[in-house]
Short mmCIF file of C-alpha atoms in Angstrom, two decimals:
data_model
loop_
_atom_site.label_atom_id
_atom_site.label_comp_id
_atom_site.label_asym_id
_atom_site.label_seq_id
_atom_site.Cartn_x
_atom_site.Cartn_y
_atom_site.Cartn_z
CA UNK Q 708 38.54 -17.65 -52.81
CA UNK Q 709 41.32 -20.23 -52.58
CA UNK Q 710 45.01 -20.43 -53.36
CA UNK Q 711 46.51 -23.33 -55.30
CA UNK Q 712 50.13 -24.32 -55.69
CA UNK Q 713 51.88 -26.36 -58.38
CA UNK Q 714 53.49 -29.38 -56.71
CA UNK Q 715 56.24 -29.44 -59.33
CA UNK Q 716 57.56 -25.88 -59.39
CA UNK Q 717 55.78 -24.05 -56.60
CA UNK Q 718 53.83 -21.66 -58.86
CA UNK Q 719 50.87 -20.18 -56.98
CA UNK Q 720 47.41 -19.62 -58.47
CA UNK Q 721 45.37 -17.19 -56.39
CA UNK Q 722 41.71 -17.27 -57.38
CA UNK Q 723 41.24 -13.70 -56.16
CA UNK Q 724 43.93 -12.41 -58.53
CA UNK Q 725 43.40 -14.72 -61.50
CA UNK Q 726 45.94 -14.58 -64.34
CA UNK Q 727 44.83 -11.59 -66.40
CA UNK Q 728 47.85 -11.85 -68.76
CA UNK Q 729 46.64 -15.34 -69.71
CA UNK Q 730 43.05 -14.27 -70.11
CA UNK Q 731 41.92 -15.68 -66.76
CA UNK Q 732 40.00 -12.94 -64.97
CA UNK Q 733 40.46 -12.08 -61.31
CA UNK Q 734 38.01 -14.11 -59.25
CA UNK Q 735 38.08 -17.17 -61.56
CA UNK Q 736 37.61 -20.26 -59.45
CA UNK Q 737 39.98 -23.18 -59.92
CA UNK Q 738 37.22 -25.50 -61.14
CA UNK Q 739 36.34 -23.00 -63.89
CA UNK Q 740 39.82 -23.08 -65.43
CA UNK Q 741 39.88 -25.36 -68.51
CA UNK Q 742 41.19 -28.90 -67.95
CA UNK Q 743 43.82 -28.44 -70.67
CA UNK Q 744 45.34 -25.43 -68.88
CA UNK Q 745 48.92 -25.95 -67.71
CA UNK Q 746 51.23 -24.28 -65.23
CA UNK Q 747 52.80 -21.17 -66.81
CA UNK Q 748 56.11 -21.75 -65.00
CA UNK Q 749 56.75 -25.43 -65.66
CA UNK Q 750 54.02 -26.71 -67.97
CA UNK Q 751 52.56 -29.45 -65.74
CA UNK Q 752 48.90 -30.27 -66.25
CA UNK Q 753 46.09 -28.81 -64.15
CA UNK Q 754 45.61 -32.25 -62.58
CA UNK Q 755 49.08 -32.05 -61.02
CA UNK Q 756 48.30 -28.89 -59.06
CA UNK Q 757 47.51 -29.12 -55.37
CA UNK Q 758 45.73 -26.90 -52.90
CA UNK Q 759 48.18 -24.69 -51.06
CA UNK Q 760 48.06 -24.51 -47.30
CA UNK Q 761 47.20 -20.83 -47.42
CA UNK Q 762 43.50 -20.73 -48.28
CA UNK Q 763 42.07 -17.28 -47.77
CA UNK Q 764 38.33 -16.84 -47.49
CA UNK Q 765 36.65 -13.70 -48.81
CA UNK J 1402 59.05 -59.08 -67.18
CA UNK J 1403 61.85 -56.83 -65.93
CA UNK J 1404 60.80 -53.35 -64.84
CA UNK J 1405 61.59 -50.00 -66.34
CA UNK J 1406 64.09 -48.67 -63.83
CA UNK J 1407 64.49 -44.96 -63.12
CA UNK J 1408 67.58 -43.93 -61.18
CA UNK J 1409 66.80 -40.74 -59.28
CA UNK J 1410 63.76 -39.41 -57.40
CA UNK J 1411 64.05 -35.70 -58.11
CA UNK J 1412 61.76 -33.71 -60.37
CA UNK J 1413 63.08 -35.58 -63.42
CA UNK J 1414 62.75 -39.10 -62.00
CA UNK J 1415 59.37 -38.68 -60.32
CA UNK J 1416 58.15 -36.36 -63.07
CA UNK J 1417 58.84 -39.07 -65.65
CA UNK J 1418 57.23 -41.76 -63.48
CA UNK J 1419 54.10 -39.62 -63.06
CA UNK J 1420 53.87 -38.92 -66.81
CA UNK J 1421 54.47 -42.58 -67.65
CA UNK J 1422 51.65 -43.69 -65.35
CA UNK J 1423 49.24 -41.36 -67.13
CA UNK J 1424 49.88 -43.41 -70.27
CA UNK J 1425 50.65 -46.88 -68.95
CA UNK J 1426 49.60 -48.44 -65.63
CA UNK J 1427 50.78 -51.94 -66.61
CA UNK J 1428 54.54 -52.04 -67.15
CA UNK J 1429 56.43 -52.79 -63.96
CA UNK J 1430 58.31 -49.73 -62.75
CA UNK J 1431 61.07 -49.28 -60.19
CA UNK J 1432 62.73 -46.14 -58.86
CA UNK J 1433 66.17 -46.34 -57.27
CA UNK J 1434 67.22 -43.33 -55.21
CA UNK J 1435 70.22 -42.42 -53.07
CA UNK J 1436 68.10 -40.37 -50.66
CA UNK J 1437 64.91 -41.15 -48.73
CA UNK J 1438 62.65 -40.85 -51.77
CA UNK J 1439 60.54 -37.96 -50.47
CA UNK J 1440 58.84 -36.08 -53.29
CA UNK J 1441 59.38 -32.34 -53.06
CA UNK J 1442 59.75 -29.40 -55.38
CA UNK J 1443 63.37 -28.31 -55.52
CA UNK J 1444 62.59 -24.72 -56.63
CA UNK J 1445 60.85 -24.23 -53.27
CA UNK J 1446 64.13 -24.64 -51.37
CA UNK J 1447 65.12 -21.07 -52.20
CA UNK J 1448 61.91 -19.42 -51.01
CA UNK J 1449 60.72 -21.56 -48.09
CA UNK J 1450 62.23 -19.61 -45.18
CA UNK J 1451 60.38 -16.32 -45.68
CA UNK J 1452 57.24 -18.32 -46.48
CA UNK J 1453 57.52 -19.88 -43.02
CA UNK J 1454 57.74 -23.44 -44.34
CA UNK J 1455 59.87 -26.01 -42.57
CA UNK J 1456 61.87 -28.54 -44.63
CA UNK J 1457 59.40 -31.22 -43.57
CA UNK J 1458 56.49 -29.15 -44.88
CA UNK J 1459 58.12 -29.09 -48.32
CA UNK J 1460 57.59 -32.84 -48.68
CA UNK J 1461 54.57 -33.48 -50.89
CA UNK J 1462 54.66 -37.26 -50.45
CA UNK J 1463 56.84 -39.86 -48.73
CA UNK J 1464 58.53 -42.69 -50.65
CA UNK J 1465 55.77 -45.05 -49.45
CA UNK J 1466 53.06 -42.71 -50.71
CA UNK J 1467 54.86 -42.30 -54.05
CA UNK J 1468 55.24 -46.08 -54.40
CA UNK J 1469 51.51 -46.47 -53.95
CA UNK J 1470 50.57 -43.53 -56.17
CA UNK J 1471 52.89 -44.66 -58.97
CA UNK J 1472 52.43 -48.40 -58.62
CA UNK J 1473 56.21 -48.62 -58.45
CA UNK J 1474 58.83 -50.33 -56.31
CA UNK J 1475 60.99 -47.62 -54.74
CA UNK J 1476 64.42 -48.50 -53.36
CA UNK J 1477 65.62 -45.73 -51.06
CA UNK J 1478 69.12 -45.01 -49.76
CA UNK J 1479 70.48 -47.09 -52.64
CA UNK J 1480 73.45 -45.94 -54.66
CA UNK J 1481 74.12 -47.55 -58.03
CA UNK J 1482 77.72 -48.73 -58.33
CA UNK J 1483 77.77 -49.86 -61.95
CA UNK J 1484 75.55 -50.35 -64.96
CA UNK J 1485 76.02 -53.71 -66.67
CA UNK J 1486 74.85 -52.50 -70.08
CA UNK J 1487 75.06 -55.80 -72.02
CA UNK J 1488 73.45 -57.68 -69.11
CA UNK J 1489 70.74 -55.00 -68.69
CA UNK J 1490 71.13 -54.74 -64.95
CA UNK J 1491 72.29 -52.35 -62.25
CA UNK J 1492 74.78 -53.38 -59.62
CA UNK J 1493 74.17 -51.82 -56.24
CA UNK J 1494 74.77 -52.60 -52.60
CA UNK J 1495 72.65 -55.65 -51.81
CA UNK J 1496 72.76 -57.16 -55.29
CA UNK J 1497 71.69 -56.57 -58.86
CA UNK J 1498 68.55 -55.17 -60.40
CA UNK J 1499 67.54 -56.19 -63.92
CA UNK J 1500 65.82 -53.67 -66.17
CA UNK J 1501 63.92 -53.73 -69.42
CA UNK J 1502 64.74 -50.07 -70.06
CA UNK J 1503 66.89 -47.82 -67.86
CA UNK J 1504 66.46 -44.08 -67.25
CA UNK J 1505 69.19 -41.99 -65.67
CA UNK J 1506 67.71 -39.03 -63.81
CA UNK J 1507 70.79 -38.47 -61.69
CA UNK J 1508 70.76 -34.71 -61.37
CA UNK J 1509 73.83 -32.54 -60.95
CA UNK J 1510 76.47 -31.88 -58.33
CA UNK J 1511 77.04 -28.40 -56.95
CA UNK J 1512 80.28 -26.84 -58.16
CA UNK J 1513 82.66 -26.25 -55.24
CA UNK J 1514 85.14 -23.40 -55.37
CA UNK J 1515 88.70 -24.30 -54.40
CA UNK J 1516 88.86 -22.49 -51.06
CA UNK J 1517 91.64 -22.38 -48.53
CA UNK J 1518 91.30 -22.01 -44.79
CA UNK J 1519 90.62 -24.28 -41.86
CA UNK J 1520 86.84 -23.72 -42.13
CA UNK J 1521 86.46 -24.29 -45.88
CA UNK J 1522 84.53 -27.49 -45.17
CA UNK J 1523 81.91 -25.47 -43.26
CA UNK J 1524 80.72 -23.95 -46.56
CA UNK J 1525 77.30 -25.46 -47.34
CA UNK J 1526 75.99 -26.37 -50.76
CA UNK J 1527 72.24 -26.85 -51.03
CA UNK J 1528 71.37 -29.39 -53.70
CA UNK J 1529 68.60 -31.44 -52.12
CA UNK J 1530 66.18 -31.50 -49.22
CA UNK J 1531 68.70 -33.15 -46.88
CA UNK J 1532 71.23 -30.35 -47.56
CA UNK J 1533 68.49 -27.81 -47.07
CA UNK J 1534 67.45 -29.34 -43.74
CA UNK J 1535 71.07 -29.05 -42.61
CA UNK J 1536 71.18 -25.39 -43.71
CA UNK J 1537 67.97 -24.56 -41.84
CA UNK J 1538 69.45 -26.10 -38.71
CA UNK J 1539 72.52 -23.87 -39.04
CA UNK J 1540 70.38 -20.79 -39.68
CA UNK J 1541 68.63 -21.23 -36.32
CA UNK J 1542 70.12 -18.52 -34.15
CA UNK J 1543 72.54 -17.39 -36.89
CA UNK J 1544 72.42 -13.73 -37.87
CA UNK J 1545 75.01 -13.30 -40.62
CA UNK J 1546 74.77 -15.35 -43.82
CA UNK J 1547 77.28 -15.07 -46.65
CA UNK J 1548 76.39 -16.42 -50.08
CA UNK J 1549 79.04 -17.31 -52.63
CA UNK J 1550 77.56 -16.73 -56.09
CA UNK J 1551 75.17 -14.06 -57.38
CA UNK J 1552 73.40 -16.25 -59.94
CA UNK J 1553 69.80 -17.44 -59.92
CA UNK J 1554 69.96 -19.51 -56.73
CA UNK J 1555 72.31 -17.08 -54.98
CA UNK J 1556 69.92 -14.17 -55.57
CA UNK J 1557 66.87 -16.19 -54.54
CA UNK J 1558 68.53 -17.33 -51.32
CA UNK J 1559 69.75 -13.77 -50.64
CA UNK J 1560 66.22 -12.41 -50.95
CA UNK J 1561 64.74 -15.22 -48.83
CA UNK J 1562 67.28 -14.93 -46.01
CA UNK J 1563 67.21 -11.09 -45.96
CA UNK J 1564 63.41 -11.14 -45.83
CA UNK J 1565 63.68 -13.47 -42.82
CA UNK J 1566 65.78 -11.02 -40.84
CA UNK J 1567 69.29 -12.24 -41.61
CA UNK J 1568 72.19 -9.96 -42.48
CA UNK J 1569 73.18 -11.17 -45.96
CA UNK J 1570 76.45 -10.68 -47.87
CA UNK J 1571 76.63 -11.86 -51.49
CA UNK J 1572 79.98 -12.40 -53.15
CA UNK J 1573 80.70 -12.98 -56.83
CA UNK J 1574 83.64 -12.56 -59.14
CA UNK J 1575 81.27 -11.05 -61.74
CA UNK J 1576 80.55 -7.29 -61.69
CA UNK J 1577 76.73 -7.75 -61.53
CA UNK J 1578 74.24 -10.29 -60.23
CA UNK J 1579 72.74 -12.72 -62.74
CA UNK J 1580 75.47 -11.72 -65.15
CA UNK J 1581 75.02 -14.73 -67.40
CA UNK J 1582 71.25 -14.26 -67.74
CA UNK J 1583 70.36 -10.57 -67.63
CA UNK J 1584 71.39 -7.44 -69.54
CA UNK J 1585 73.41 -4.97 -67.46
CA UNK J 1586 70.42 -2.66 -66.74
CA UNK J 1587 68.34 -5.51 -65.31
CA UNK J 1588 71.32 -6.82 -63.34
CA UNK J 1589 71.73 -3.36 -61.82
CA UNK J 1590 68.01 -3.21 -61.00
CA UNK J 1591 68.29 -6.59 -59.25
CA UNK J 1592 71.33 -5.35 -57.36
CA UNK J 1593 69.50 -2.23 -56.17
CA UNK J 1594 66.30 -4.09 -55.28
CA UNK J 1595 68.15 -6.63 -53.15
CA UNK J 1596 70.22 -3.81 -51.59
CA UNK J 1597 66.97 -2.20 -50.46
CA UNK J 1598 66.01 -5.59 -48.97
CA UNK J 1599 69.23 -5.39 -46.93
CA UNK J 1600 71.70 -7.39 -49.03
CA UNK J 1601 75.34 -6.24 -49.07
CA UNK J 1602 77.23 -6.91 -52.30
CA UNK J 1603 80.86 -7.85 -52.84
CA UNK J 1604 81.04 -7.96 -56.62
CA UNK J 1605 84.15 -8.40 -58.68
CA UNK J 1606 85.65 -10.11 -55.63
CA UNK J 1607 87.34 -13.48 -55.23
CA UNK J 1608 87.15 -15.49 -52.01
CA UNK J 1609 90.45 -17.02 -51.01
CA UNK J 1610 89.70 -18.71 -47.72
CA UNK J 1611 87.17 -19.38 -45.00
CA UNK J 1612 88.59 -19.40 -41.48
CA UNK J 1613 87.26 -19.86 -37.98
CA UNK J 1614 86.90 -16.58 -36.09
CA UNK J 1615 86.37 -15.81 -32.41
CA UNK J 1616 82.65 -15.78 -33.19
CA UNK J 1617 81.54 -17.78 -36.21
CA UNK J 1618 83.42 -17.76 -39.50
CA UNK J 1619 85.47 -15.28 -41.46
CA UNK J 1620 85.72 -14.96 -45.24
CA UNK J 1621 89.01 -13.69 -46.62
CA UNK J 1622 89.08 -12.06 -50.04
CA UNK J 1623 92.00 -11.96 -52.45
CA UNK J 1624 93.65 -8.71 -51.39
CA UNK J 1625 93.19 -9.44 -47.70
CA UNK J 1626 89.87 -7.83 -46.73
CA UNK J 1627 87.73 -9.94 -44.38
CA UNK J 1628 84.06 -10.18 -43.49
CA UNK J 1629 82.43 -12.20 -40.75
CA UNK J 1630 79.62 -14.71 -41.23
CA UNK J 1631 77.82 -17.29 -39.12
CA UNK J 1632 76.79 -19.41 -42.10
CA UNK J 1633 78.39 -19.57 -45.58
CA UNK J 1634 76.36 -20.96 -48.48
CA UNK J 1635 77.87 -21.77 -51.86
CA UNK J 1636 75.68 -21.34 -54.95
CA UNK J 1637 78.13 -21.12 -57.82
CA UNK J 1638 76.57 -23.52 -60.29
CA UNK J 1639 75.87 -27.14 -61.11
CA UNK J 1640 77.81 -29.86 -62.90
CA UNK J 1641 75.84 -32.73 -64.48
CA UNK J 1642 76.44 -36.10 -62.82
CA UNK J 1643 78.13 -38.10 -65.55
CA UNK J 1644 80.46 -40.49 -63.68
CA UNK J 1645 78.10 -43.48 -63.60
CA UNK J 1646 77.37 -43.16 -67.33
CA UNK J 1647 81.01 -42.64 -68.17
CA UNK J 1648 82.16 -45.69 -66.24
CA UNK J 1649 79.51 -47.74 -68.07
CA UNK J 1650 81.00 -46.63 -71.38
CA UNK J 1651 78.17 -44.27 -72.40
CA UNK J 1652 78.96 -41.16 -74.43
CA UNK J 1653 79.47 -38.18 -72.14
CA UNK J 1654 80.27 -34.56 -72.92
CA UNK J 1655 79.23 -31.77 -70.51
CA UNK J 1656 76.29 -33.99 -69.61
CA UNK J 1657 75.25 -37.53 -70.54
CA UNK J 1658 74.82 -37.28 -74.30
CA UNK J 1659 71.31 -38.16 -75.51
CA UNK J 1660 69.54 -37.85 -78.83
CA UNK J 1661 66.12 -36.30 -79.39
CA UNK J 1662 64.53 -39.53 -78.11
CA UNK J 1663 66.53 -38.93 -74.91
CA UNK J 1664 68.37 -42.21 -75.59
CA UNK J 1665 72.03 -42.41 -74.66
CA UNK J 1666 74.67 -44.07 -76.84
CA UNK J 1667 73.50 -47.40 -75.35
CA UNK J 1668 70.19 -48.63 -76.77
CA UNK J 1669 67.50 -48.89 -74.10
CA UNK J 1670 69.32 -46.54 -71.72
CA UNK J 1671 67.87 -43.02 -71.48
CA UNK J 1672 68.71 -39.85 -69.55
CA UNK J 1673 66.83 -36.66 -68.72
CA UNK J 1674 67.01 -33.69 -66.39
CA UNK J 1675 70.07 -31.94 -65.00
CA UNK J 1676 72.40 -34.85 -65.89
CA UNK J 1677 71.51 -34.93 -69.60
CA UNK J 1678 72.78 -33.05 -72.63
CA UNK J 1679 70.20 -32.87 -75.41
CA UNK J 1680 71.74 -31.77 -78.73
CA UNK J 1681 74.23 -29.63 -76.85
CA UNK J 1682 71.68 -28.20 -74.38
CA UNK J 1683 72.22 -28.70 -70.65
CA UNK J 1684 69.22 -26.98 -69.05
CA UNK J 1685 68.89 -27.39 -65.28
CA UNK J 1686 65.41 -25.84 -65.10
CA UNK J 1687 61.96 -27.24 -64.39
CA UNK J 1688 60.26 -26.56 -67.70
CA UNK J 1689 62.73 -28.47 -69.93
CA UNK J 1690 62.58 -31.36 -67.47
CA UNK J 1691 58.81 -31.53 -67.82
CA UNK J 1692 59.00 -31.42 -71.62
CA UNK J 1693 61.55 -34.23 -71.58
CA UNK J 1694 59.49 -36.24 -69.08
CA UNK J 1695 56.39 -36.09 -71.28
CA UNK J 1696 58.26 -37.10 -74.45
CA UNK J 1697 60.16 -39.94 -72.76
CA UNK J 1698 57.01 -41.21 -71.04
CA UNK J 1699 55.36 -41.57 -74.44
CA UNK J 1700 58.41 -43.37 -75.83
CA UNK J 1701 58.51 -45.79 -72.89
CA UNK J 1702 54.78 -46.39 -73.26
CA UNK J 1703 55.37 -47.57 -76.81
CA UNK J 1704 54.63 -44.37 -78.74
CA UNK J 1705 58.10 -43.08 -79.71
CA UNK J 1706 58.28 -39.31 -79.34
CA UNK J 1707 61.15 -36.90 -79.84
CA UNK J 1708 61.53 -34.08 -77.35
CA UNK J 1709 60.98 -30.56 -78.60
CA UNK J 1710 61.68 -27.44 -76.61
CA UNK J 1711 59.68 -24.27 -77.11
CA UNK J 1712 61.15 -21.01 -75.80
CA UNK J 1713 61.23 -21.62 -72.04
CA UNK J 1714 61.37 -18.55 -69.80
CA UNK J 1715 62.96 -18.92 -66.38
CA UNK J 1716 61.37 -17.25 -63.35
CA UNK J 1717 63.74 -15.67 -60.85
CA UNK J 1718 61.86 -15.96 -57.56
CA UNK J 1719 63.05 -12.74 -55.95
CA UNK J 1720 60.03 -10.94 -54.42
CA UNK J 1721 62.17 -7.80 -54.10
CA UNK J 1722 62.16 -7.62 -57.91
CA UNK J 1723 60.13 -10.30 -59.71
CA UNK J 1724 62.05 -11.22 -62.85
CA UNK J 1725 61.51 -13.47 -65.86
CA UNK J 1726 64.26 -14.21 -68.35
CA UNK J 1727 64.35 -16.15 -71.57
CA UNK J 1728 68.06 -16.21 -72.27
CA UNK J 1729 69.30 -16.20 -75.86
CA UNK J 1730 71.17 -19.35 -76.91
CA UNK J 1731 74.86 -18.76 -76.18
CA UNK J 1732 75.94 -19.01 -79.82
CA UNK J 1733 73.45 -16.45 -81.13
CA UNK J 1734 74.74 -12.98 -82.01
CA UNK J 1735 72.74 -9.89 -81.15
CA UNK J 1736 72.30 -7.10 -78.65
CA UNK J 1737 69.92 -6.10 -75.85
CA UNK J 1738 67.41 -3.27 -76.28
CA UNK J 1739 66.10 -2.12 -72.91
CA UNK J 1740 63.11 0.07 -72.09
CA UNK J 1741 61.52 1.16 -68.81
CA UNK J 1742 62.93 2.11 -65.42
CA UNK J 1743 64.65 0.14 -62.70
CA UNK J 1744 61.39 -1.16 -61.16
CA UNK J 1745 59.90 -2.22 -64.46
CA UNK J 1746 62.24 -3.16 -67.29
CA UNK J 1747 61.47 -4.82 -70.59
CA UNK J 1748 64.53 -6.00 -72.52
CA UNK J 1749 64.66 -7.71 -75.90
CA UNK J 1750 67.71 -9.48 -77.29
CA UNK J 1751 67.54 -8.80 -81.03
CA UNK J 1752 69.62 -10.16 -83.89
CA UNK J 1753 70.85 -8.03 -86.81
CA UNK J 1754 67.49 -8.47 -88.59
CA UNK J 1755 65.50 -7.35 -85.56
CA UNK J 1756 64.23 -10.84 -84.66
CA UNK J 1757 63.82 -11.46 -80.90
CA UNK J 1758 66.12 -14.25 -79.65
CA UNK J 1759 65.73 -13.63 -75.93
CA UNK J 1760 64.09 -11.35 -73.40
CA UNK J 1761 64.14 -10.23 -69.80
CA UNK J 1762 61.29 -8.65 -67.82
CA UNK J 1763 61.26 -7.21 -64.32
CA UNK J 1764 58.62 -5.92 -61.90
CA UNK J 1765 55.44 -4.68 -63.54
CA UNK J 1766 56.60 -5.76 -67.00
CA UNK J 1767 56.53 -9.47 -66.04
CA UNK J 1768 52.95 -9.64 -67.33
CA UNK J 1769 54.38 -9.55 -70.89
CA UNK J 1770 55.86 -13.00 -70.41
CA UNK J 1771 53.22 -15.06 -72.23
CA UNK J 1772 52.94 -12.68 -75.18
CA UNK J 1773 56.70 -12.37 -75.63
CA UNK J 1774 57.29 -16.10 -75.26
CA UNK J 1775 54.95 -16.63 -78.20
CA UNK J 1776 57.15 -14.31 -80.31
CA UNK J 1777 60.27 -16.36 -79.57
CA UNK J 1778 61.68 -19.04 -81.84
CA UNK J 1779 61.60 -22.56 -80.32
CA UNK J 1780 64.86 -23.89 -78.89
CA UNK J 1781 64.52 -27.35 -80.45
CA UNK J 1782 61.83 -27.82 -83.07
#
């Protein structure tokens, strides 16, 4: 499981937690999130996200 | 062919450049910036300390890397003196720069309180990465931090510094933190949550002066009471940078006045971000900047697009009490309806007909954000 961070606003996507309130189940890997998904905090496209330095391994 | 010139390398300037390059790799593009042109995310400045990130680690890309990524010429440490609007060129130290279209992404200046005292100039404002680097230097070995202002940035800094082991005092003339954004119940919950994190509040208080003390600094309130501090940070608001536009004869109100195409009163000159006023809205937040960047990028790429704003909730990054607020427009009448307890509040701002015009969520209720945002009317259709 990895952690991703939006380079624009700092929003963190943690694969282990998912985003249940947006219909993305816990454990959803980054590559399985639709390409048209955008950051819930600032609206940037998925392509503008970057891998955060913290990358936990299960 | 003269380039599109963007003045400013913050989230608005680089955000626009990035969006433009998704649509158009051909038009020449130049970015002029007063700082070193590092790309970084400004919202991270108020939560980097507890996260253990140094200022240098906040840099996503250097000016050189951005120039390559964007296919743009980037002029760093360059301040624009004047805009020659009829001649379509900027005047700056070292000569002129002609533009085909000009975009002002100048940002905002921190508001400075009129403070007395011999140490008033020691009060730090944090508006960019260079300011933040200076602050982090001062925080090394400092124990006591005083923050002037209990708004969004003041609360985020307070949480970040307290979580990093500093003794934090927060001072505001208002009776509650986040008074302009949150209903009283949520403001109280924020106050209590940050108190538990170690923050000491001085609300309803006015600072008169900052003096040098035997050790560190001393803040003097109206009425005479004093508290000590090693570092004093001011976070009392932002004022759009309008001077350059004004001296060039562009229409200016609170911000640089633009229409829905983000065009100023001068054809071919645009503005976005914290310096711009879009149909009366000055919104110094990330989400409106990104909406404006996408619309303006399309316009500059030859597909004219007006900006529209959906309801745009603002995240208050206070781990002690996660909070999301979608403030009602200032001119809308209504009242807050609050449910839940201090750790988990859900507040709706309702008009006389029961329509939701704003909301605030704290703690466990933050998960309602997406659903409630969908119920909100757009800000600009």
